[in-house]
Tab-separated table of C-alpha atoms and ligand atoms in Angstrom:
chain	number	residue	atom	x	y	z
A	1	LYS	CA	-34.134	74.064	36.962
A	2	SER	CA	-31.050	75.755	38.307
A	3	ALA	CA	-27.699	74.304	39.318
A	4	MET	CA	-27.470	77.130	41.821
A	5	GLY	CA	-29.994	75.643	44.201
A	6	THR	CA	-28.663	74.543	47.514
A	7	SER	CA	-30.515	71.280	47.910
A	8	TRP	CA	-29.564	67.773	46.917
A	9	GLU	CA	-32.841	67.228	45.156
A	10	ILE	CA	-31.699	69.584	42.443
A	11	LEU	CA	-28.591	67.547	41.724
A	12	GLU	CA	-30.692	64.392	41.762
A	13	GLU	CA	-32.910	65.886	39.085
A	14	PHE	CA	-29.816	66.103	36.926
A	15	HIS	CA	-29.080	62.404	37.554
A	16	ILE	CA	-26.113	63.225	39.742
A	17	ASP	CA	-25.385	61.023	42.729
A	18	LYS	CA	-24.102	62.600	45.905
A	19	ASP	CA	-21.401	59.970	46.328
A	20	ILE	CA	-20.393	59.003	42.803
A	21	GLY	CA	-21.375	62.044	40.749
A	22	PHE	CA	-22.054	61.329	37.079
A	23	ALA	CA	-21.430	57.576	37.397
A	24	LEU	CA	-24.507	55.350	37.293
A	25	PRO	CA	-25.243	54.056	40.810
A	26	ASN	CA	-25.323	50.256	41.111
A	27	PRO	CA	-25.610	49.382	37.417
A	28	LEU	CA	-27.809	46.368	36.675
A	29	GLU	CA	-26.053	43.222	35.482
A	30	GLU	CA	-29.006	41.360	33.983
A	31	LEU	CA	-31.629	42.113	31.334
A	32	PRO	CA	-35.028	40.393	31.015
A	33	SER	CA	-34.565	36.931	29.471
A	34	ASP	CA	-35.934	38.134	26.112
A	35	TYR	CA	-32.529	39.687	25.589
A	36	ASP	CA	-30.402	36.632	26.395
A	37	VAL	CA	-28.995	36.550	22.847
A	38	TRP	CA	-27.604	40.076	23.178
A	39	MET	CA	-26.241	39.335	26.612
A	40	PHE	CA	-24.578	36.105	25.494
A	41	ILE	CA	-22.613	37.916	22.791
A	42	ALA	CA	-21.582	40.808	25.028
A	43	LYS	CA	-20.511	38.494	27.841
A	44	ASN	CA	-18.402	36.336	25.504
A	45	ILE	CA	-17.121	39.018	23.193
A	46	THR	CA	-13.411	38.291	23.449
A	47	GLU	CA	-13.799	34.566	22.836
A	48	LEU	CA	-16.241	35.084	19.964
A	49	ILE	CA	-13.840	37.523	18.323
A	50	GLU	CA	-10.811	35.297	18.801
A	51	THR	CA	-12.556	32.224	17.414
A	52	GLY	CA	-13.890	34.169	14.441
A	53	GLN	CA	-17.562	33.596	15.304
A	54	LEU	CA	-18.624	37.036	16.362
A	55	ARG	CA	-20.007	38.453	13.138
A	56	MET	CA	-21.894	35.293	12.296
A	57	LYS	CA	-23.506	35.277	15.744
A	58	VAL	CA	-24.473	38.941	15.440
A	59	GLU	CA	-26.020	38.402	12.019
A	60	LYS	CA	-28.167	35.594	13.453
A	61	VAL	CA	-29.649	37.654	16.299
A	62	PRO	CA	-33.436	38.015	15.881
A	63	LEU	CA	-34.882	41.522	15.603
A	64	LEU	CA	-36.003	42.360	19.156
A	65	SER	CA	-38.292	45.140	20.305
A	66	ILE	CA	-36.961	47.398	23.059
A	67	ASP	CA	-40.376	47.583	24.721
A	68	LYS	CA	-39.507	44.965	27.327
A	69	LEU	CA	-36.732	47.145	28.736
A	70	GLU	CA	-38.060	48.791	31.850
A	71	GLY	CA	-36.601	51.831	33.509
A	72	HIS	CA	-33.437	53.818	33.133
A	73	ARG	CA	-31.024	51.212	34.470
A	74	GLN	CA	-32.222	48.419	32.161
A	75	GLN	CA	-32.042	50.807	29.246
A	76	ARG	CA	-28.523	51.894	30.154
A	77	LEU	CA	-27.404	48.268	30.428
A	78	ALA	CA	-28.934	47.479	27.036
A	79	HIS	CA	-27.204	50.527	25.493
A	80	LEU	CA	-23.904	49.281	26.892
A	81	VAL	CA	-24.507	45.752	25.584
A	82	LEU	CA	-25.486	46.920	22.086
A	83	GLY	CA	-22.512	49.291	22.066
A	84	TYR	CA	-20.136	46.412	22.737
A	85	ILE	CA	-21.790	44.295	20.051
A	86	THR	CA	-21.591	47.138	17.527
A	87	MET	CA	-17.915	47.905	18.190
A	88	ALA	CA	-17.000	44.226	17.972
A	89	TYR	CA	-19.002	43.788	14.769
A	90	VAL	CA	-17.457	46.804	13.014
A	91	TRP	CA	-13.827	46.258	14.062
A	92	GLY	CA	-13.875	42.450	14.052
A	93	GLN	CA	-10.488	41.017	14.896
A	94	GLY	CA	-8.926	44.472	14.841
A	95	ASP	CA	-6.881	43.594	11.764
A	96	GLY	CA	-8.332	46.090	9.314
A	97	ASP	CA	-11.101	43.794	8.051
A	98	ILE	CA	-13.932	46.146	8.946
A	99	ARG	CA	-17.686	46.289	8.318
A	100	LYS	CA	-19.350	49.458	7.136
A	101	VAL	CA	-22.937	48.273	7.560
A	102	LEU	CA	-24.546	47.416	10.899
A	103	PRO	CA	-27.241	44.792	10.241
A	104	ARG	CA	-30.851	45.858	10.799
A	105	ASN	CA	-31.493	43.343	13.580
A	106	ILE	CA	-29.025	45.254	15.770
A	107	ALA	CA	-29.246	48.706	14.169
A	108	ILE	CA	-33.010	49.112	14.617
A	109	PRO	CA	-33.291	48.399	18.362
A	110	TYR	CA	-29.967	50.159	19.018
A	111	CYS	CA	-31.048	53.387	17.333
A	112	LYS	CA	-34.505	53.301	18.950
A	113	LEU	CA	-32.992	52.826	22.384
A	114	SER	CA	-30.376	55.520	21.724
A	115	GLU	CA	-33.084	57.963	20.799
A	116	LYS	CA	-34.984	57.142	23.965
A	117	LEU	CA	-31.892	57.728	26.103
A	118	GLY	CA	-30.732	60.795	24.172
A	119	LEU	CA	-27.381	59.134	23.430
A	120	PRO	CA	-25.747	58.399	20.064
A	121	PRO	CA	-25.789	54.804	18.729
A	122	ILE	CA	-22.127	54.114	19.483
A	123	LEU	CA	-20.282	52.967	22.611
A	124	VAL	CA	-19.879	56.087	24.774
A	125	TYR	CA	-18.053	56.864	28.025
A	126	ALA	CA	-21.449	56.840	29.780
A	127	ASP	CA	-21.693	53.166	28.760
A	128	CYS	CA	-18.272	51.606	29.080
A	129	VAL	CA	-17.099	53.605	32.125
A	130	LEU	CA	-20.100	55.067	33.943
A	131	ALA	CA	-22.414	52.024	33.624
A	132	ASN	CA	-19.917	49.165	33.290
A	133	TRP	CA	-18.973	48.370	36.878
A	134	LYS	CA	-19.780	46.365	39.966
A	135	LYS	CA	-18.418	45.807	43.435
A	136	LYS	CA	-17.152	42.296	44.133
A	137	ASP	CA	-18.155	42.496	47.776
A	138	PRO	CA	-21.253	44.746	47.802
A	139	SER	CA	-20.577	45.926	51.329
A	140	GLY	CA	-16.913	46.644	50.555
A	141	PRO	CA	-15.326	49.916	49.352
A	142	MET	CA	-15.191	51.390	45.838
A	143	THR	CA	-11.571	50.450	45.218
A	144	TYR	CA	-9.864	48.839	42.262
A	145	GLU	CA	-9.355	45.635	44.220
A	146	ASN	CA	-13.017	45.364	45.160
A	147	MET	CA	-14.372	46.205	41.699
A	148	ASP	CA	-14.748	44.695	38.267
A	149	ILE	CA	-16.155	45.688	34.898
A	150	LEU	CA	-19.241	43.915	33.529
A	151	PHE	CA	-18.011	43.480	29.949
A	152	TYR	CA	-14.537	42.991	28.519
A	153	PHE	CA	-12.841	43.539	25.179
A	154	PRO	CA	-9.821	41.778	23.664
A	155	GLY	CA	-6.825	42.827	25.697
A	156	GLU	CA	-8.839	41.719	28.740
A	157	ASP	CA	-7.161	43.264	31.791
A	158	CYS	CA	-6.367	46.349	29.775
A	159	ALA	CA	-10.086	47.089	29.376
A	160	LYS	CA	-10.612	46.575	33.073
A	161	GLY	CA	-7.714	48.875	33.949
A	162	PHE	CA	-8.685	51.621	31.541
A	163	PHE	CA	-12.399	51.655	32.384
A	164	LEU	CA	-12.038	51.248	36.135
A	165	VAL	CA	-9.251	53.779	36.606
A	166	SER	CA	-11.275	56.284	34.550
A	167	LEU	CA	-14.276	55.583	36.757
A	168	LEU	CA	-12.267	55.972	39.957
A	169	VAL	CA	-10.773	59.291	38.772
A	170	GLU	CA	-14.261	60.426	37.841
A	171	ILE	CA	-15.633	59.489	41.268
A	172	ALA	CA	-12.749	61.091	43.166
A	173	ALA	CA	-13.242	64.334	41.241
A	174	ALA	CA	-17.011	64.059	41.655
A	175	SER	CA	-16.728	64.536	45.392
A	176	ALA	CA	-16.349	68.206	44.471
A	177	ILE	CA	-19.882	68.328	43.062
A	178	LYS	CA	-21.406	68.504	46.497
A	179	ILE	CA	-19.403	71.661	47.116
A	180	ILE	CA	-21.121	73.457	44.225
A	181	PRO	CA	-24.257	74.412	46.189
A	182	VAL	CA	-22.004	75.667	48.993
A	183	LEU	CA	-20.066	77.871	46.555
A	184	PHE	CA	-23.191	79.475	45.148
A	185	SER	CA	-24.800	79.986	48.504
A	186	ALA	CA	-21.648	81.589	49.907
A	187	MET	CA	-21.467	83.871	46.891
A	188	GLN	CA	-25.122	84.861	47.251
A	189	HIS	CA	-24.577	85.744	50.883
A	190	GLN	CA	-21.252	87.408	50.144
A	191	ASP	CA	-19.733	85.081	52.711
A	192	ARG	CA	-16.082	85.227	51.672
A	193	GLY	CA	-14.794	82.945	54.407
A	194	THR	CA	-17.109	80.112	53.433
A	195	LEU	CA	-16.430	80.673	49.747
A	196	GLN	CA	-12.680	80.523	50.282
A	197	LYS	CA	-12.928	77.351	52.318
A	198	ALA	CA	-15.223	75.720	49.744
A	199	LEU	CA	-12.748	76.536	46.968
A	200	LEU	CA	-9.984	74.874	48.961
A	201	ASP	CA	-12.222	71.813	49.351
A	202	VAL	CA	-12.510	71.677	45.563
A	203	VAL	CA	-8.698	71.737	45.396
A	204	SER	CA	-8.512	68.700	47.703
A	205	CYS	CA	-10.919	66.764	45.481
A	206	LEU	CA	-8.894	67.566	42.375
A	207	ASN	CA	-5.672	66.554	44.121
A	208	LYS	CA	-7.290	63.303	45.166
A	209	ALA	CA	-8.348	62.653	41.570
A	210	LEU	CA	-4.747	63.119	40.438
A	211	GLU	CA	-3.560	60.588	42.997
A	212	VAL	CA	-6.087	58.050	41.771
A	213	PHE	CA	-5.022	58.690	38.174
A	214	GLU	CA	-1.562	57.328	39.024
A	215	GLN	CA	-3.060	53.838	39.234
A	216	ILE	CA	-3.266	53.781	35.442
A	217	HIS	CA	0.379	52.695	35.188
A	218	GLU	CA	-0.197	49.675	37.361
A	219	HIS	CA	-3.286	48.455	35.516
A	220	VAL	CA	-2.932	49.409	31.847
A	221	ASP	CA	-0.208	48.142	29.535
A	222	PRO	CA	0.676	50.725	26.839
A	223	LYS	CA	1.165	48.209	24.017
A	224	LEU	CA	-2.070	46.385	24.718
A	225	PHE	CA	-3.909	49.668	25.063
A	226	PHE	CA	-2.550	51.081	21.818
A	227	ASN	CA	-2.594	47.981	19.644
A	228	VAL	CA	-5.664	46.175	20.917
A	229	LEU	CA	-8.174	47.996	23.114
A	230	ARG	CA	-8.011	51.366	21.352
A	231	ILE	CA	-9.255	49.860	18.111
A	232	TYR	CA	-12.518	48.753	19.742
A	233	LEU	CA	-13.139	52.216	21.153
A	234	SER	CA	-12.620	53.909	17.773
A	235	GLY	CA	-15.523	55.643	16.114
A	236	TRP	CA	-16.532	56.544	12.605
A	237	LYS	CA	-16.143	60.295	12.539
A	238	GLY	CA	-12.922	61.747	11.155
A	239	ASN	CA	-11.738	58.167	10.721
A	240	SER	CA	-10.196	57.411	7.323
A	241	GLN	CA	-11.105	53.739	7.674
A	242	LEU	CA	-14.780	54.651	7.581
A	243	PRO	CA	-14.723	58.026	5.837
A	244	GLU	CA	-18.463	58.051	5.184
A	245	GLY	CA	-19.420	56.723	8.618
A	246	LEU	CA	-21.430	53.606	9.455
A	247	LEU	CA	-24.631	52.602	7.699
A	248	TYR	CA	-27.292	51.685	10.270
A	249	GLU	CA	-29.323	49.343	8.085
A	250	GLY	CA	-33.084	49.797	8.256
A	251	VAL	CA	-32.755	53.100	10.130
A	252	TRP	CA	-31.180	55.711	7.859
A	253	ASP	CA	-30.538	55.582	4.112
A	254	THR	CA	-27.110	57.156	4.405
A	255	PRO	CA	-24.137	56.350	6.680
A	256	LYS	CA	-23.811	58.344	9.913
A	257	LYS	CA	-20.653	59.605	11.623
A	258	PHE	CA	-20.112	59.242	15.362
A	259	ALA	CA	-16.943	59.782	17.408
A	260	GLY	CA	-15.413	56.961	19.410
A	261	GLY	CA	-15.521	56.636	23.161
A	262	SER	CA	-13.107	58.623	25.293
A	263	ALA	CA	-13.009	60.360	28.643
A	264	ALA	CA	-13.399	63.606	26.700
A	265	GLN	CA	-17.087	62.626	27.032
A	266	SER	CA	-16.825	62.821	30.810
A	267	SER	CA	-18.876	65.646	32.314
A	268	ILE	CA	-16.621	66.191	35.277
A	269	PHE	CA	-13.752	68.162	33.700
A	270	GLN	CA	-16.135	70.297	31.668
A	271	CYS	CA	-18.010	70.882	34.908
A	272	PHE	CA	-14.885	72.344	36.535
A	273	ASP	CA	-14.179	74.506	33.479
A	274	VAL	CA	-17.656	75.980	33.679
A	275	LEU	CA	-17.603	76.326	37.452
A	276	LEU	CA	-14.306	78.219	37.419
A	277	GLY	CA	-15.300	80.332	34.430
A	278	ILE	CA	-12.529	78.911	32.244
A	279	GLN	CA	-13.484	79.960	28.741
A	280	GLN	CA	-12.698	76.976	26.537
A	281	LYS	CA	-14.199	79.127	23.762
A	282	ASP	CA	-10.856	80.914	23.741
A	283	SER	CA	-9.122	77.628	22.877
A	284	GLY	CA	-9.982	78.300	19.255
A	285	GLU	CA	-12.657	77.024	16.978
A	286	SER	CA	-11.716	73.378	16.631
A	287	ALA	CA	-10.880	72.542	20.255
A	288	PHE	CA	-14.016	74.299	21.482
A	289	GLU	CA	-16.154	72.627	18.858
A	290	PHE	CA	-14.781	69.234	19.839
A	291	LEU	CA	-15.529	69.794	23.534
A	292	GLN	CA	-19.040	71.027	22.683
A	293	ASP	CA	-19.586	68.077	20.383
A	294	MET	CA	-18.543	65.738	23.197
A	295	ARG	CA	-21.463	67.066	25.243
A	296	THR	CA	-23.837	65.437	22.784
A	297	TYR	CA	-22.284	62.096	23.833
A	298	MET	CA	-23.214	62.681	27.477
A	299	PRO	CA	-26.529	61.662	29.038
A	300	PRO	CA	-28.968	64.559	28.461
A	301	ALA	CA	-29.385	65.235	32.197
A	302	HIS	CA	-25.627	65.780	32.552
A	303	ARG	CA	-25.497	67.953	29.459
A	304	GLY	CA	-28.368	69.889	31.018
A	305	PHE	CA	-26.430	70.309	34.229
A	306	LEU	CA	-23.481	71.882	32.375
A	307	GLY	CA	-25.891	74.247	30.617
A	308	SER	CA	-27.508	75.189	33.901
A	309	LEU	CA	-24.117	75.860	35.504
A	310	GLU	CA	-23.254	78.092	32.566
A	311	ALA	CA	-26.390	80.115	33.164
A	312	ALA	CA	-25.554	80.613	36.858
A	313	PRO	CA	-23.713	83.719	38.138
A	314	SER	CA	-19.962	83.574	37.545
A	315	ILE	CA	-17.824	82.728	40.555
A	316	ARG	CA	-14.785	84.039	38.716
A	317	GLU	CA	-16.423	87.435	38.104
A	318	PHE	CA	-17.452	87.613	41.730
A	319	ILE	CA	-13.929	86.899	42.935
A	320	LEU	CA	-12.473	89.418	40.490
A	321	SER	CA	-14.818	92.085	41.792
A	322	GLU	CA	-14.164	91.333	45.463
A	323	LYS	CA	-10.419	92.010	45.238
A	324	ASP	CA	-9.784	89.754	48.237
A	325	ALA	CA	-6.277	88.263	48.179
A	326	GLY	CA	-7.267	85.130	50.096
A	327	LEU	CA	-10.162	84.413	47.768
A	328	GLN	CA	-8.076	85.006	44.679
A	329	GLU	CA	-5.421	82.680	45.970
A	330	ALA	CA	-7.968	79.928	46.674
A	331	TYR	CA	-9.412	80.364	43.178
A	332	ASP	CA	-5.959	80.130	41.623
A	333	LYS	CA	-5.293	76.948	43.576
A	334	CYS	CA	-8.341	75.403	41.914
A	335	VAL	CA	-7.119	76.417	38.472
A	336	LYS	CA	-3.641	75.098	39.226
A	337	ALA	CA	-5.045	71.768	40.392
A	338	LEU	CA	-6.968	71.485	37.117
A	339	VAL	CA	-3.827	72.379	35.139
A	340	ALA	CA	-1.926	69.696	37.088
A	341	LEU	CA	-4.546	67.101	36.188
A	342	ARG	CA	-4.379	68.074	32.532
A	343	SER	CA	-0.555	68.002	32.586
A	344	TYR	CA	-0.607	64.549	34.093
A	345	HIS	CA	-3.136	63.468	31.488
A	346	LEU	CA	-0.810	64.750	28.747
A	347	GLN	CA	2.007	62.576	30.094
A	348	VAL	CA	-0.329	59.600	30.144
A	349	VAL	CA	-1.381	60.223	26.545
A	350	ALA	CA	2.283	60.461	25.503
A	351	LYS	CA	2.981	57.101	27.127
A	352	TYR	CA	-0.134	55.318	25.867
A	353	ILE	CA	-0.535	56.812	22.386
A	354	VAL	CA	2.371	58.886	21.104
A	355	ILE	CA	5.215	56.543	22.082
A	356	PRO	CA	3.509	53.282	21.012
A	357	ALA	CA	2.546	54.987	17.727
A	358	ARG	CA	6.188	55.862	17.135
A	359	GLN	CA	7.326	52.348	17.993
A	360	LYS	CA	4.810	50.838	15.650
A	361	ALA	CA	5.928	53.132	12.856
A	362	LYS	CA	9.524	52.100	13.441
A	363	GLU	CA	8.589	48.447	13.246
A	364	LYS	CA	7.130	49.128	9.835
A	365	GLU	CA	10.356	49.859	8.029
A	366	GLY	CA	10.888	53.156	6.265
A	367	GLU	CA	8.206	55.001	8.174
A	368	GLU	CA	9.773	57.474	10.557
A	369	LYS	CA	6.788	59.462	11.663
A	370	PRO	CA	3.537	57.921	12.807
A	371	SER	CA	0.784	58.330	10.269
A	372	ALA	CA	-1.843	60.918	11.023
A	373	LEU	CA	-4.315	58.210	11.897
A	374	GLU	CA	-2.149	56.505	14.466
A	375	ASN	CA	-1.523	59.760	16.200
A	376	GLN	CA	-5.231	60.299	16.657
A	377	GLY	CA	-7.237	59.840	19.796
A	378	THR	CA	-10.241	57.545	19.745
A	379	GLY	CA	-12.455	60.626	19.525
A	380	GLY	CA	-10.613	61.535	16.322
A	381	THR	CA	-8.606	64.561	17.446
A	382	ASP	CA	-5.029	65.585	16.752
A	383	VAL	CA	-4.281	64.582	20.295
A	384	MET	CA	-1.339	66.493	21.668
A	385	ASN	CA	-2.151	69.844	20.072
A	386	PHE	CA	-5.706	69.661	21.272
A	387	LEU	CA	-4.822	68.682	24.827
A	388	LYS	CA	-2.103	71.334	25.113
A	389	THR	CA	-4.486	73.980	23.860
A	390	VAL	CA	-7.089	73.046	26.444
A	391	ARG	CA	-4.479	73.036	29.209
A	392	GLY	CA	-3.150	76.394	27.987
A	393	THR	CA	-6.586	77.976	28.205
A	394	THR	CA	-6.936	76.605	31.732
A	395	GLU	CA	-3.596	78.098	32.717
A	396	LYS	CA	-4.472	81.489	31.241
A	397	SER	CA	-7.398	81.695	33.635
A	398	LEU	CA	-5.071	82.183	36.598
A	399	LEU	CA	-5.654	85.540	38.218
A	400	LYS	CA	-2.016	85.831	39.196
A	401	GLU	CA	0.805	84.558	37.022
A	402	GLY	CA	3.273	81.942	38.217
B	1	LIG	C1	-4.643	55.465	29.148
B	1	LIG	C2	-5.333	56.493	29.579
B	1	LIG	C3	-5.850	57.620	28.749
B	1	LIG	C4	-5.591	57.933	27.449
B	1	LIG	C5	-4.676	57.214	26.477
B	1	LIG	C6	-6.379	59.102	27.123
B	1	LIG	C7	-6.415	59.706	25.881
B	1	LIG	C8	-7.120	60.840	25.563
B	1	LIG	C9	-7.182	61.438	24.265
B	1	LIG	C10	-6.489	60.890	23.048
B	1	LIG	C11	-7.951	62.529	24.337
B	1	LIG	C12	-8.283	63.494	23.189
B	1	LIG	C13	-9.722	63.399	22.815
B	1	LIG	C14	-10.040	62.189	21.987
B	1	LIG	O1	-9.372	61.946	20.980
B	1	LIG	O2	-10.993	61.499	22.338
B	1	LIG	C15	-8.393	62.653	25.697
B	1	LIG	C16	-9.183	63.657	26.171
B	1	LIG	C17	-9.607	63.746	27.459
B	1	LIG	N1	-9.389	62.817	28.460
B	1	LIG	FE1	-8.210	61.186	28.368
B	1	LIG	N2	-7.077	59.497	28.227
B	1	LIG	C18	-6.798	58.614	29.235
B	1	LIG	C19	-7.329	58.634	30.499
B	1	LIG	C20	-8.174	59.602	30.965
B	1	LIG	C21	-8.757	59.604	32.286
B	1	LIG	C22	-8.555	58.529	33.352
B	1	LIG	C23	-9.495	60.741	32.377
B	1	LIG	C24	-10.321	61.224	33.533
B	1	LIG	C25	-11.398	60.574	33.937
B	1	LIG	C26	-9.388	61.438	31.125
B	1	LIG	C27	-10.038	62.619	30.805
B	1	LIG	C28	-9.993	63.268	29.587
B	1	LIG	C29	-10.655	64.525	29.316
B	1	LIG	C30	-11.473	65.341	30.295
B	1	LIG	C31	-10.396	64.835	27.985
B	1	LIG	C32	-10.863	66.094	27.233
B	1	LIG	C33	-9.766	67.135	27.214
B	1	LIG	C34	-9.702	67.978	28.472
B	1	LIG	O3	-10.751	68.362	29.007
B	1	LIG	O4	-8.565	68.284	28.907
B	1	LIG	N3	-8.582	60.721	30.291
B	1	LIG	N4	-7.879	61.612	26.419
């Protein structure tokens, strides 16, 4: 398989949709009735948490086989549902009373299904963003107003805002995927004019994604995001609350560590890095390792697509060798658009994590600086340093300075 091919079938093989990219097209909303108990909990998660019934309900779920789940879309829905149940069970009311053991009746089917899908047994971006959406009016557009998420978390509208805006940014950026075959074909035929135009089309898609990103302010409240939703997206890797990880009862004898859900698990930005030949390897060991690790949280077909793109001839090298000012300028515009997205993202992270963390620390008297934990992203990184490093590496890829 090669990402260089010019036909749509090749992208389809990588589970990439021509309109919505890495997002799951038309996610299912219902599972076979055998799984009603799972569905009931996931659908009522906020109420069950608030009334203190969630853990009891989870513990009473019978051990179900995953054999009745048919096809990719049912399996993805079940992975999303079990992810919600697991996060809610571990974090409970979000007050620090946590569970370090996932009961066997959930752990066994969850781990089996995860293995089948090639995903880790924790709520991932591919669940809560890529497979957690529907259109209200099926014939209407993919806009915030005409969409909803399938499952909520405490903080209600905050979950909807965060997941849907992420999805809409993802989809806007994904319109660039269909340009990839054009780029490679133009390069193969040494057709500079077409290549230059295709690069400028990529720039438009990235600019569009940035515009969509601005909706975050309208739909996500920083305090709710920081104090409520973020807890349910947290994982058990590099997390001092669960230093050993989570014990999946009946599956493994020792606890396992998995990172929490974040858009760092999105394939789209990594796709642009690879496409433009931006060497995130140069970001240093830990940033690069984190980005690579995040690939293991992506659906295997998407991970495979990134690998295949990496194996394809380098567009950057081609442009460097051509010494064509117009081409170089178009390439630099792509890099700049990616830098702009990452800069905007940094501002968003400051507003939604760094500032609320500082405020919270102030509220707790005596503490001036946020604790290391509170300054961490859900994926467990030292947020600002990591994000600035990644942006810096992007910027350094410019052919011309300034
Ligand atoms: C309230 C909104 C958001 C917050 C608070 C936020 C926070 C973070 C944090 C803390 C990280 C560091 C990695 C981690 O700890 O998991 C991260 C990484 C990342 N986020 Fe976001 N994020 C937000 C929205 C988005 C959106 C809408 C996108 C695009 C779909 C996005 C794309 C990324 C990417 C691609 C990375 C990996 C670093 C990179 O490639 O530059 N984020 N984000």
